[in-house]
Amino acid sequence: MLINSQHWTTIKPGLKRIHNHFVYSFYAFNTYIFNTIMKYISILSLLTISSLLLTSCAKDDSSEYKELPTLIDRQLAGGETTIFINTSNAYGTPAPNLSASDLALHLTGDLIFESVYVTPPNSVNGGLGPIFNNSSCISCHPKDGRAPFPTNLNARSGFFFRVSLPGITENGGPVPVPNFGLQIQNQAVFGVEPEAKFHVTYSSITEEFADGTKVILRKPHYSLVESYKPIPSNILISPRIGSPVFGLGLLEAIPEQDILANVDANDSNKDGIYGKANYVYDVVSKQKKLGRFGWKANTASLLEQCAAAFNNDMGITNYVFPKETGYGQTNGSDGLNAGLEVSNDIVDAVTFYTQTLAVPASRFHEKTNVRNGARIFEEIDCAKCHKPKQKTGSSAIKALAYQTFYPYTDMLLHDMGEGLADNRPDFLANGREWKTRPLWGIGFQYLVNGHTQFLHDGRAQNLTEAILWHGGEAQKSKDKFKQLSKKERQDLLDFLNSL
């Protein structure tokens, strides 16, 4: 019996705890066979349907269908790491082309990703705090997906504040705030004060489509209250929310020159879209490198991203960040001087896990409304930043090497306008710039995480609102979107939800 997505959902907890190479090999082989069969059945079906549509067009001499793009190749959103699945595990499945040994390491990382950390000196998962934001990776990235905006802003969640002062440090990065650092930890262990609590108020913005339809956007205004120390008046605050972690290894393996090829610093084609690379200080190599991860592309590698999450989000020291988050602060030491609180192997396993999650296949390619939505996506210039196609180069992880995949991102910074501005620079990213978010898998968002909240702080309640928040370099595309008919808008949304 082949292991399909339904069987996988049932046996996943058991597989995580079985460290037997025969089982790993059996799973990997069956998953590969299942995905291969599904891939070719889907491709053959879509080719047949497309052929019928083109024949129909030829008979009635209509150009309507001929102008619609074919999307068959894009269903392999993650190349050979694609998984054909339609369940709430769409973001949390291992890449089907992993070797048995790589699958074993992935499943080890999966267990750690879901582990809850507790206060030291507990011998099992100890090290939490003394100040922190949450106690597990999965709490900020539920089911490996997108965290919702919290109903209680100061409960443990995937929401937090990055902070800094005006200026740049010696390595070109943001300036830490005295007594607070670069991230506000709003939780603390017993007997320790958290750094501050979060506060938000809202104002309303009305957007109107050409057909008279109105949408009310809620603009959040953030501040810090009940801080353990006085807060500088010139503090810069940037809200952030946990984002999906699947497919990240593919993004890490895109050759740097391919990303830089899309930079248009002088707007040579006069389309108003520039694109800028962020170069950041990489704490692992002690060098400046191309930023790829984080909302402002402020991190160069997944190793640093994972190690920083242990340290900043959970207050856990490791070989990349060996000092407590609040080092030097009155609330920043547990007094135990315990050294590194997680082993190198734990950090490396979690990093490997985030590198090797499968990408869910896109769907509904044969539907006319979806194909029309793809045409509109191109016509209103969404694809100029949300670049559909990318390729990986060489990779130490064989499953990721030389893959053609469809993430819908150029990996560059873009000015998104005053409406989305956080006014906080991060290396070369200014206060109006954000990295283009990948769109792959976005149609599974509600199925996996039970909400459709988007953007860096979850302010958009759906995809329409997310588009309407676009400004700056994306202003022309937003204006074109507002001129679309209701049917055209729905077709565009249907296309996005097919990804």
CSV table of C-alpha atoms in Angstrom, one decimal:
chain,number,residue,atom,x,y,z
A,1,MET,CA,0.0,0.0,0.0
A,2,LEU,CA,1.4,3.4,-1.0
A,3,ILE,CA,1.7,6.1,1.6
A,4,ASN,CA,-0.5,8.9,0.5
A,5,SER,CA,-1.2,12.3,2.2
A,6,GLN,CA,-4.1,10.8,4.3
A,7,HIS,CA,-2.0,7.9,5.6
A,8,TRP,CA,0.9,10.4,6.3
A,9,THR,CA,-1.3,12.4,8.6
A,10,THR,CA,-2.3,9.3,10.5
A,11,ILE,CA,1.3,7.9,11.0
A,12,LYS,CA,3.3,11.1,11.4
A,13,PRO,CA,3.4,11.1,15.2
A,14,GLY,CA,4.7,7.5,15.2
A,15,LEU,CA,7.3,8.1,12.5
A,16,LYS,CA,8.8,10.9,14.5
A,17,ARG,CA,9.7,8.5,17.3
A,18,ILE,CA,11.0,5.5,15.2
A,19,HIS,CA,14.7,5.8,14.4
A,20,ASN,CA,15.0,2.8,12.2
A,21,HIS,CA,16.6,3.2,8.8
A,22,PHE,CA,14.4,0.5,7.3
A,23,VAL,CA,11.3,2.5,8.2
A,24,TYR,CA,12.9,5.8,6.9
A,25,SER,CA,13.8,4.1,3.6
A,26,PHE,CA,10.3,2.6,3.2
A,27,TYR,CA,8.6,5.9,3.9
A,28,ALA,CA,10.9,7.9,1.5
A,29,PHE,CA,10.5,5.3,-1.3
A,30,ASN,CA,6.7,5.2,-1.0
A,31,THR,CA,6.3,8.9,-0.7
A,32,TYR,CA,8.5,9.4,-3.8
A,33,ILE,CA,6.4,6.8,-5.8
A,34,PHE,CA,3.1,8.4,-4.7
A,35,ASN,CA,4.2,11.9,-5.6
A,36,THR,CA,5.7,10.8,-8.9
A,37,ILE,CA,2.4,9.0,-9.9
A,38,MET,CA,0.3,12.0,-8.8
A,39,LYS,CA,2.5,14.4,-10.7
A,40,TYR,CA,2.3,12.6,-14.0
A,41,ILE,CA,-1.4,11.8,-13.7
A,42,SER,CA,-2.0,15.5,-13.0
A,43,ILE,CA,0.2,16.6,-15.9
A,44,LEU,CA,-1.4,14.2,-18.4
A,45,SER,CA,-4.9,15.3,-17.3
A,46,LEU,CA,-4.1,19.0,-17.6
A,47,LEU,CA,-2.4,18.5,-21.0
A,48,THR,CA,-5.6,16.7,-22.2
A,49,ILE,CA,-7.8,19.5,-20.9
A,50,SER,CA,-5.6,22.2,-22.4
A,51,SER,CA,-5.6,20.4,-25.7
A,52,LEU,CA,-9.4,20.3,-25.7
A,53,LEU,CA,-9.6,24.0,-24.9
A,54,LEU,CA,-7.2,24.9,-27.6
A,55,THR,CA,-9.1,22.8,-30.1
A,56,SER,CA,-12.4,24.4,-29.0
A,57,CYS,CA,-10.8,27.9,-29.5
A,58,ALA,CA,-9.6,26.9,-33.0
A,59,LYS,CA,-13.1,25.8,-34.0
A,60,ASP,CA,-14.9,29.1,-33.0
A,61,ASP,CA,-11.9,31.3,-33.9
A,62,SER,CA,-11.9,32.8,-30.5
A,63,SER,CA,-8.7,34.3,-29.0
A,64,GLU,CA,-10.0,34.3,-25.4
A,65,TYR,CA,-8.5,31.0,-24.3
A,66,LYS,CA,-5.3,31.3,-26.4
A,67,GLU,CA,-4.4,34.4,-24.4
A,68,LEU,CA,-4.6,32.6,-21.1
A,69,PRO,CA,-1.3,31.3,-19.7
A,70,THR,CA,-0.7,27.6,-19.2
A,71,LEU,CA,0.1,26.9,-15.6
A,72,ILE,CA,0.8,23.1,-15.8
A,73,ASP,CA,4.6,23.4,-15.1
A,74,ARG,CA,4.0,25.6,-12.1
A,75,GLN,CA,2.2,22.9,-10.1
A,76,LEU,CA,5.6,21.6,-9.1
A,77,ALA,CA,5.9,24.7,-6.8
A,78,GLY,CA,8.9,23.2,-5.0
A,79,GLY,CA,10.5,21.2,-7.9
A,80,GLU,CA,11.2,17.7,-6.7
A,81,THR,CA,10.5,18.8,-3.1
A,82,THR,CA,6.8,19.3,-4.1
A,83,ILE,CA,4.2,17.3,-2.1
A,84,PHE,CA,0.7,16.6,-3.5
A,85,ILE,CA,-1.5,17.1,-0.5
A,86,ASN,CA,-4.7,18.8,0.4
A,87,THR,CA,-4.8,18.6,4.2
A,88,SER,CA,-3.9,20.7,7.2
A,89,ASN,CA,-0.4,19.2,7.0
A,90,ALA,CA,0.3,21.0,3.7
A,91,TYR,CA,3.1,23.1,5.3
A,92,GLY,CA,4.6,20.4,7.6
A,93,THR,CA,5.6,17.5,5.4
A,94,PRO,CA,9.2,16.4,4.7
A,95,ALA,CA,10.4,16.9,1.2
A,96,PRO,CA,9.7,13.6,-0.7
A,97,ASN,CA,13.1,13.4,-2.3
A,98,LEU,CA,15.1,13.2,0.9
A,99,SER,CA,17.5,10.3,1.4
A,100,ALA,CA,16.9,8.0,4.3
A,101,SER,CA,19.6,9.6,6.4
A,102,ASP,CA,18.4,13.1,5.5
A,103,LEU,CA,14.8,12.1,6.4
A,104,ALA,CA,16.1,10.8,9.8
A,105,LEU,CA,17.7,14.2,10.5
A,106,HIS,CA,14.6,16.0,9.3
A,107,LEU,CA,12.4,14.1,11.7
A,108,THR,CA,14.8,14.7,14.6
A,109,GLY,CA,14.6,18.4,13.8
A,110,ASP,CA,10.8,18.2,13.6
A,111,LEU,CA,10.7,16.8,17.2
A,112,ILE,CA,12.8,19.7,18.4
A,113,PHE,CA,10.8,22.2,16.5
A,114,GLU,CA,7.7,21.1,18.4
A,115,SER,CA,9.4,20.8,21.8
A,116,VAL,CA,8.3,23.1,24.6
A,117,TYR,CA,11.2,24.6,26.6
A,118,VAL,CA,11.1,25.2,30.3
A,119,THR,CA,13.1,27.1,32.9
A,120,PRO,CA,16.6,25.9,33.8
A,121,PRO,CA,18.1,23.9,35.4
A,122,ASN,CA,15.6,21.2,34.1
A,123,SER,CA,17.6,18.5,32.4
A,124,VAL,CA,15.0,18.1,29.6
A,125,ASN,CA,14.4,21.1,27.4
A,126,GLY,CA,15.8,23.5,30.0
A,127,GLY,CA,17.1,26.9,29.2
A,128,LEU,CA,14.0,29.1,28.7
A,129,GLY,CA,14.4,32.8,29.6
A,130,PRO,CA,14.9,34.6,31.8
A,131,ILE,CA,13.2,36.9,29.4
A,132,PHE,CA,11.5,35.6,26.2
A,133,ASN,CA,8.6,35.8,23.8
A,134,ASN,CA,7.5,32.1,23.5
A,135,SER,CA,8.6,28.7,24.6
A,136,SER,CA,8.7,26.7,21.3
A,137,CYS,CA,9.3,27.1,17.6
A,138,ILE,CA,5.9,25.7,16.7
A,139,SER,CA,4.1,28.3,18.9
A,140,CYS,CA,5.4,31.1,16.6
A,141,HIS,CA,5.0,29.0,13.4
A,142,PRO,CA,1.9,26.9,14.0
A,143,LYS,CA,1.8,23.8,11.8
A,144,ASP,CA,4.9,25.3,10.1
A,145,GLY,CA,2.7,28.1,8.9
A,146,ARG,CA,1.7,31.7,9.6
A,147,ALA,CA,0.9,32.9,13.1
A,148,PRO,CA,-2.4,34.8,13.6
A,149,PHE,CA,-2.6,38.2,15.2
A,150,PRO,CA,-3.1,37.5,18.9
A,151,THR,CA,-6.5,38.3,20.5
A,152,ASN,CA,-4.5,39.1,23.7
A,153,LEU,CA,-1.5,41.1,22.5
A,154,ASN,CA,0.5,40.2,25.6
A,155,ALA,CA,-0.1,36.5,25.7
A,156,ARG,CA,2.5,34.1,24.2
A,157,SER,CA,2.1,34.2,20.5
A,158,GLY,CA,4.0,34.6,17.2
A,159,PHE,CA,3.8,38.4,17.5
A,160,PHE,CA,6.7,40.6,18.7
A,161,PHE,CA,8.5,43.9,18.3
A,162,ARG,CA,11.9,44.6,16.8
A,163,VAL,CA,13.3,47.8,18.2
A,164,SER,CA,16.4,50.1,17.7
A,165,LEU,CA,17.6,53.7,17.9
A,166,PRO,CA,18.4,55.9,14.9
A,167,GLY,CA,21.8,55.3,13.3
A,168,ILE,CA,23.9,52.3,12.4
A,169,THR,CA,26.4,50.2,14.3
A,170,GLU,CA,30.0,49.4,13.2
A,171,ASN,CA,28.8,46.4,11.2
A,172,GLY,CA,26.1,48.4,9.5
A,173,GLY,CA,23.2,47.1,11.5
A,174,PRO,CA,20.5,48.7,13.7
A,175,VAL,CA,21.5,50.3,17.0
A,176,PRO,CA,20.4,48.3,20.1
A,177,VAL,CA,18.3,50.2,22.6
A,178,PRO,CA,20.0,50.4,26.0
A,179,ASN,CA,18.3,48.0,28.5
A,180,PHE,CA,16.2,46.5,25.7
A,181,GLY,CA,18.4,45.3,22.9
A,182,LEU,CA,17.0,44.8,19.4
A,183,GLN,CA,13.8,42.8,20.4
A,184,ILE,CA,11.3,43.3,23.1
A,185,GLN,CA,10.8,40.3,25.3
A,186,ASN,CA,7.3,40.6,26.8
A,187,GLN,CA,7.5,37.4,28.8
A,188,ALA,CA,9.7,36.4,31.7
A,189,VAL,CA,10.3,33.5,34.1
A,190,PHE,CA,9.0,33.6,37.7
A,191,GLY,CA,10.6,36.4,39.7
A,192,VAL,CA,11.9,38.3,36.6
A,193,GLU,CA,10.3,41.4,35.0
A,194,PRO,CA,9.6,41.3,31.3
A,195,GLU,CA,11.0,44.2,29.3
A,196,ALA,CA,7.6,45.7,28.5
A,197,LYS,CA,4.1,45.1,27.3
A,198,PHE,CA,2.7,45.7,23.8
A,199,HIS,CA,-0.1,48.2,23.1
A,200,VAL,CA,-2.0,48.9,19.9
A,201,THR,CA,-4.7,51.3,18.7
A,202,TYR,CA,-6.3,51.6,15.3
A,203,SER,CA,-7.4,54.2,12.8
A,204,SER,CA,-9.5,53.5,9.6
A,205,ILE,CA,-8.6,53.9,6.0
A,206,THR,CA,-11.3,53.6,3.3
A,207,GLU,CA,-10.4,52.2,-0.1
A,208,GLU,CA,-12.9,52.3,-3.0
A,209,PHE,CA,-13.0,50.2,-6.2
A,210,ALA,CA,-14.0,51.6,-9.5
A,211,ASP,CA,-17.4,49.8,-9.2
A,212,GLY,CA,-18.1,51.5,-5.9
A,213,THR,CA,-17.2,48.7,-3.6
A,214,LYS,CA,-15.6,50.0,-0.4
A,215,VAL,CA,-13.1,48.3,1.9
A,216,ILE,CA,-12.3,49.6,5.4
A,217,LEU,CA,-8.7,48.9,6.3
A,218,ARG,CA,-7.6,49.1,10.0
A,219,LYS,CA,-4.2,50.8,10.4
A,220,PRO,CA,-2.5,49.8,13.7
A,221,HIS,CA,-0.5,52.2,15.9
A,222,TYR,CA,1.9,50.4,18.2
A,223,SER,CA,3.6,51.4,21.5
A,224,LEU,CA,5.2,50.0,24.6
A,225,VAL,CA,3.7,50.2,28.1
A,226,GLU,CA,4.6,49.1,31.6
A,227,SER,CA,8.3,48.8,30.8
A,228,TYR,CA,10.8,47.7,33.4
A,229,LYS,CA,13.1,50.7,32.5
A,230,PRO,CA,12.3,54.1,30.9
A,231,ILE,CA,11.9,53.8,27.1
A,232,PRO,CA,13.9,56.3,25.0
A,233,SER,CA,11.7,58.8,23.3
A,234,ASN,CA,13.4,58.2,19.9
A,235,ILE,CA,12.9,54.4,20.0
A,236,LEU,CA,12.0,52.8,16.6
A,237,ILE,CA,9.4,50.0,16.8
A,238,SER,CA,8.7,47.4,14.1
A,239,PRO,CA,6.0,44.8,14.6
A,240,ARG,CA,6.6,41.3,13.3
A,241,ILE,CA,4.6,38.1,13.1
A,242,GLY,CA,5.8,34.5,12.5
A,243,SER,CA,5.7,33.4,8.9
A,244,PRO,CA,5.6,30.0,7.1
A,245,VAL,CA,8.9,28.0,7.2
A,246,PHE,CA,8.4,25.5,4.3
A,247,GLY,CA,10.6,25.8,1.2
A,248,LEU,CA,13.2,28.0,2.9
A,249,GLY,CA,16.1,25.7,1.9
A,250,LEU,CA,15.2,26.3,-1.8
A,251,LEU,CA,15.3,30.1,-1.3
A,252,GLU,CA,18.7,29.7,0.5
A,253,ALA,CA,20.1,27.8,-2.5
A,254,ILE,CA,19.2,30.4,-5.2
A,255,PRO,CA,22.5,31.6,-6.6
A,256,GLU,CA,23.3,35.2,-5.5
A,257,GLN,CA,23.9,36.4,-9.0
A,258,ASP,CA,20.4,35.3,-10.0
A,259,ILE,CA,18.9,37.4,-7.3
A,260,LEU,CA,21.1,40.4,-8.1
A,261,ALA,CA,20.1,40.1,-11.8
A,262,ASN,CA,16.7,41.5,-10.9
A,263,VAL,CA,18.0,44.7,-9.2
A,264,ASP,CA,17.0,47.7,-11.2
A,265,ALA,CA,18.7,50.5,-9.1
A,266,ASN,CA,18.1,53.2,-11.8
A,267,ASP,CA,14.7,52.0,-13.0
A,268,SER,CA,16.2,51.5,-16.4
A,269,ASN,CA,12.8,50.3,-17.9
A,270,LYS,CA,10.9,53.3,-16.3
A,271,ASP,CA,8.3,51.1,-14.7
A,272,GLY,CA,8.7,52.6,-11.2
A,273,ILE,CA,10.0,49.3,-9.7
A,274,TYR,CA,13.5,49.2,-8.5
A,275,GLY,CA,14.3,46.3,-6.2
A,276,LYS,CA,17.3,46.4,-3.9
A,277,ALA,CA,19.5,43.7,-2.3
A,278,ASN,CA,20.1,43.9,1.5
A,279,TYR,CA,23.7,43.1,2.5
A,280,VAL,CA,23.9,42.2,6.2
A,281,TYR,CA,26.5,41.1,8.8
A,282,ASP,CA,26.5,37.4,9.0
A,283,VAL,CA,27.4,36.4,12.6
A,284,VAL,CA,28.4,32.9,11.5
A,285,SER,CA,31.0,33.8,8.9
A,286,LYS,CA,31.8,37.3,10.4
A,287,GLN,CA,31.3,38.7,6.9
A,288,LYS,CA,28.8,40.8,5.0
A,289,LYS,CA,26.5,38.6,3.0
A,290,LEU,CA,23.3,38.9,0.9
A,291,GLY,CA,20.3,39.0,3.2
A,292,ARG,CA,17.6,36.4,2.3
A,293,PHE,CA,15.4,35.8,5.4
A,294,GLY,CA,13.3,37.9,7.7
A,295,TRP,CA,10.7,40.5,6.8
A,296,LYS,CA,13.5,42.9,5.7
A,297,ALA,CA,15.9,40.3,4.4
A,298,ASN,CA,18.0,41.1,7.5
A,299,THR,CA,19.5,37.6,7.9
A,300,ALA,CA,21.8,35.8,5.5
A,301,SER,CA,21.4,32.1,6.5
A,302,LEU,CA,18.9,29.7,8.0
A,303,LEU,CA,21.5,28.7,10.6
A,304,GLU,CA,21.6,32.3,11.9
A,305,GLN,CA,17.8,32.6,11.6
A,306,CYS,CA,17.2,29.5,13.7
A,307,ALA,CA,19.9,30.2,16.3
A,308,ALA,CA,18.6,33.8,16.7
A,309,ALA,CA,15.1,32.4,17.3
A,310,PHE,CA,16.4,30.2,20.1
A,311,ASN,CA,18.2,33.2,21.6
A,312,ASN,CA,15.9,36.1,21.0
A,313,ASP,CA,12.5,34.4,21.1
A,314,MET,CA,13.2,31.8,23.8
A,315,GLY,CA,16.2,33.2,25.7
A,316,ILE,CA,18.2,30.0,25.0
A,317,THR,CA,22.0,30.3,24.5
A,318,ASN,CA,23.7,28.3,21.7
A,319,TYR,CA,26.9,28.2,19.8
A,320,VAL,CA,26.0,31.0,17.4
A,321,PHE,CA,24.6,33.2,20.2
A,322,PRO,CA,26.3,32.2,23.4
A,323,LYS,CA,25.1,35.1,25.6
A,324,GLU,CA,21.7,35.4,27.2
A,325,THR,CA,19.3,37.7,25.3
A,326,GLY,CA,19.3,40.3,28.1
A,327,TYR,CA,23.0,40.0,28.8
A,328,GLY,CA,24.1,43.0,30.9
A,329,GLN,CA,20.5,44.0,31.8
A,330,THR,CA,19.2,43.8,35.4
A,331,ASN,CA,16.5,41.3,34.2
A,332,GLY,CA,18.8,39.5,31.8
A,333,SER,CA,20.5,36.8,33.8
A,334,ASP,CA,19.2,33.7,35.6
A,335,GLY,CA,22.4,33.6,37.7
A,336,LEU,CA,23.1,30.0,36.7
A,337,ASN,CA,26.0,30.6,34.3
A,338,ALA,CA,25.1,27.3,32.7
A,339,GLY,CA,26.9,27.9,29.4
A,340,LEU,CA,25.3,26.8,26.2
A,341,GLU,CA,21.7,25.7,26.9
A,342,VAL,CA,21.2,23.6,23.7
A,343,SER,CA,23.8,21.5,21.9
A,344,ASN,CA,25.2,22.3,18.5
A,345,ASP,CA,23.3,19.2,17.1
A,346,ILE,CA,20.0,20.6,18.2
A,347,VAL,CA,20.5,23.9,16.5
A,348,ASP,CA,21.8,22.1,13.3
A,349,ALA,CA,18.8,19.7,13.3
A,350,VAL,CA,16.3,22.5,13.5
A,351,THR,CA,18.1,24.4,10.8
A,352,PHE,CA,18.0,21.2,8.6
A,353,TYR,CA,14.3,20.8,9.3
A,354,THR,CA,13.5,24.3,8.0
A,355,GLN,CA,15.6,23.7,4.9
A,356,THR,CA,13.9,20.4,4.0
A,357,LEU,CA,10.1,20.9,4.4
A,358,ALA,CA,8.1,20.1,1.3
A,359,VAL,CA,6.3,22.7,-0.7
A,360,PRO,CA,2.6,22.0,-1.5
A,361,ALA,CA,1.7,21.7,-5.1
A,362,SER,CA,-0.4,24.4,-6.6
A,363,ARG,CA,-3.8,23.5,-7.9
A,364,PHE,CA,-6.7,24.1,-10.3
A,365,HIS,CA,-4.5,24.9,-13.3
A,366,GLU,CA,-7.2,23.8,-15.8
A,367,LYS,CA,-9.8,26.2,-14.6
A,368,THR,CA,-10.4,29.2,-16.8
A,369,ASN,CA,-10.9,31.6,-13.9
A,370,VAL,CA,-7.6,30.7,-12.4
A,371,ARG,CA,-5.8,31.0,-15.7
A,372,ASN,CA,-7.5,34.4,-16.3
A,373,GLY,CA,-6.4,35.4,-12.8
A,374,ALA,CA,-2.8,34.5,-13.8
A,375,ARG,CA,-3.1,36.7,-16.8
A,376,ILE,CA,-4.3,39.6,-14.7
A,377,PHE,CA,-1.5,39.0,-12.2
A,378,GLU,CA,1.0,39.6,-15.1
A,379,GLU,CA,-1.0,42.4,-16.6
A,380,ILE,CA,-1.1,44.6,-13.5
A,381,ASP,CA,2.6,43.9,-12.9
A,382,CYS,CA,2.4,41.8,-9.7
A,383,ALA,CA,4.9,39.4,-11.2
A,384,LYS,CA,7.6,42.0,-11.5
A,385,CYS,CA,8.2,41.7,-7.8
A,386,HIS,CA,6.5,38.4,-7.1
A,387,LYS,CA,8.7,36.7,-9.7
A,388,PRO,CA,7.1,33.3,-10.3
A,389,LYS,CA,10.1,31.2,-11.3
A,390,GLN,CA,13.5,30.5,-9.5
A,391,LYS,CA,16.2,27.9,-9.8
A,392,THR,CA,18.7,26.6,-7.2
A,393,GLY,CA,22.3,26.0,-7.8
A,394,SER,CA,24.5,23.5,-6.0
A,395,SER,CA,23.6,22.6,-2.5
A,396,ALA,CA,25.1,20.5,0.3
A,397,ILE,CA,21.6,19.0,0.6
A,398,LYS,CA,21.2,16.9,-2.5
A,399,ALA,CA,17.4,17.2,-2.5
A,400,LEU,CA,17.7,20.9,-3.0
A,401,ALA,CA,20.3,21.1,-5.7
A,402,TYR,CA,19.5,22.3,-9.2
A,403,GLN,CA,15.7,22.6,-8.7
A,404,THR,CA,13.3,24.7,-10.8
A,405,PHE,CA,10.6,26.0,-8.5
A,406,TYR,CA,7.9,28.6,-8.3
A,407,PRO,CA,8.0,30.7,-5.1
A,408,TYR,CA,6.7,34.0,-6.5
A,409,THR,CA,9.4,36.3,-5.0
A,410,ASP,CA,12.4,38.1,-6.3
A,411,MET,CA,14.0,38.0,-2.8
A,412,LEU,CA,14.6,41.8,-3.0
A,413,LEU,CA,13.6,44.8,-1.0
A,414,HIS,CA,11.0,47.2,-2.3
A,415,ASP,CA,9.6,50.5,-1.1
A,416,MET,CA,6.0,49.6,-0.1
A,417,GLY,CA,4.9,53.1,0.7
A,418,GLU,CA,4.0,55.1,3.8
A,419,GLY,CA,1.0,53.0,4.7
A,420,LEU,CA,3.2,49.9,5.5
A,421,ALA,CA,6.3,51.9,6.6
A,422,ASP,CA,7.7,51.0,10.1
A,423,ASN,CA,10.3,53.8,9.8
A,424,ARG,CA,13.0,51.4,11.2
A,425,PRO,CA,16.1,50.8,9.1
A,426,ASP,CA,17.7,47.3,9.1
A,427,PHE,CA,21.1,47.2,7.4
A,428,LEU,CA,20.5,48.6,3.9
A,429,ALA,CA,16.7,48.3,4.2
A,430,ASN,CA,15.1,51.7,5.0
A,431,GLY,CA,11.9,52.3,7.0
A,432,ARG,CA,9.7,51.9,3.9
A,433,GLU,CA,11.2,48.8,2.4
A,434,TRP,CA,10.2,45.1,2.8
A,435,LYS,CA,11.4,41.9,1.2
A,436,THR,CA,9.0,40.5,-1.4
A,437,ARG,CA,7.1,37.7,0.4
A,438,PRO,CA,6.8,34.3,-1.4
A,439,LEU,CA,3.2,33.5,-2.5
A,440,TRP,CA,3.6,29.8,-2.8
A,441,GLY,CA,1.2,27.8,-0.6
A,442,ILE,CA,-0.9,30.9,0.2
A,443,GLY,CA,-4.1,29.1,-0.9
A,444,PHE,CA,-3.6,26.6,1.9
A,445,GLN,CA,-3.5,29.3,4.6
A,446,TYR,CA,-7.0,28.9,6.0
A,447,LEU,CA,-6.9,25.1,5.8
A,448,VAL,CA,-3.6,25.0,7.7
A,449,ASN,CA,-3.9,27.9,10.2
A,450,GLY,CA,-7.6,28.7,10.3
A,451,HIS,CA,-7.2,32.4,9.4
A,452,THR,CA,-6.3,34.6,6.4
A,453,GLN,CA,-4.3,37.3,8.1
A,454,PHE,CA,-1.4,38.6,6.1
A,455,LEU,CA,1.5,41.2,6.0
A,456,HIS,CA,4.3,41.7,8.5
A,457,ASP,CA,2.0,42.3,11.4
A,458,GLY,CA,-1.1,40.4,10.3
A,459,ARG,CA,-3.1,43.6,9.8
A,460,ALA,CA,-4.7,42.4,6.5
A,461,GLN,CA,-7.7,40.2,7.1
A,462,ASN,CA,-7.6,38.7,3.7
A,463,LEU,CA,-5.8,38.9,0.3
A,464,THR,CA,-7.9,41.8,-0.9
A,465,GLU,CA,-6.8,43.9,2.1
A,466,ALA,CA,-3.2,42.8,1.7
A,467,ILE,CA,-3.2,44.1,-1.9
A,468,LEU,CA,-4.8,47.3,-0.9
A,469,TRP,CA,-2.1,48.0,1.6
A,470,HIS,CA,0.5,48.0,-1.2
A,471,GLY,CA,2.0,51.4,-2.1
A,472,GLY,CA,5.3,52.9,-3.1
A,473,GLU,CA,6.7,50.8,-6.0
A,474,ALA,CA,3.5,48.7,-5.9
A,475,GLN,CA,1.2,51.8,-6.1
A,476,LYS,CA,0.5,51.4,-9.8
A,477,SER,CA,-0.3,47.8,-9.5
A,478,LYS,CA,-2.7,48.5,-6.6
A,479,ASP,CA,-4.4,51.3,-8.7
A,480,LYS,CA,-4.8,48.8,-11.5
A,481,PHE,CA,-6.3,46.3,-9.1
A,482,LYS,CA,-8.9,48.9,-8.0
A,483,GLN,CA,-10.0,49.4,-11.6
A,484,LEU,CA,-10.7,45.7,-12.1
A,485,SER,CA,-14.3,44.5,-12.3
A,486,LYS,CA,-15.7,42.3,-9.5
A,487,LYS,CA,-15.3,39.2,-11.7
A,488,GLU,CA,-11.7,40.1,-12.6
A,489,ARG,CA,-10.8,40.7,-8.9
A,490,GLN,CA,-12.3,37.3,-8.0
A,491,ASP,CA,-10.3,35.6,-10.8
A,492,LEU,CA,-7.1,37.1,-9.5
A,493,LEU,CA,-8.0,35.9,-6.0
A,494,ASP,CA,-8.8,32.5,-7.3
A,495,PHE,CA,-5.4,32.4,-9.0
A,496,LEU,CA,-3.6,33.4,-5.7
A,497,ASN,CA,-5.6,30.7,-3.8
A,498,SER,CA,-4.5,28.1,-6.4
A,499,LEU,CA,-0.9,28.6,-5.4
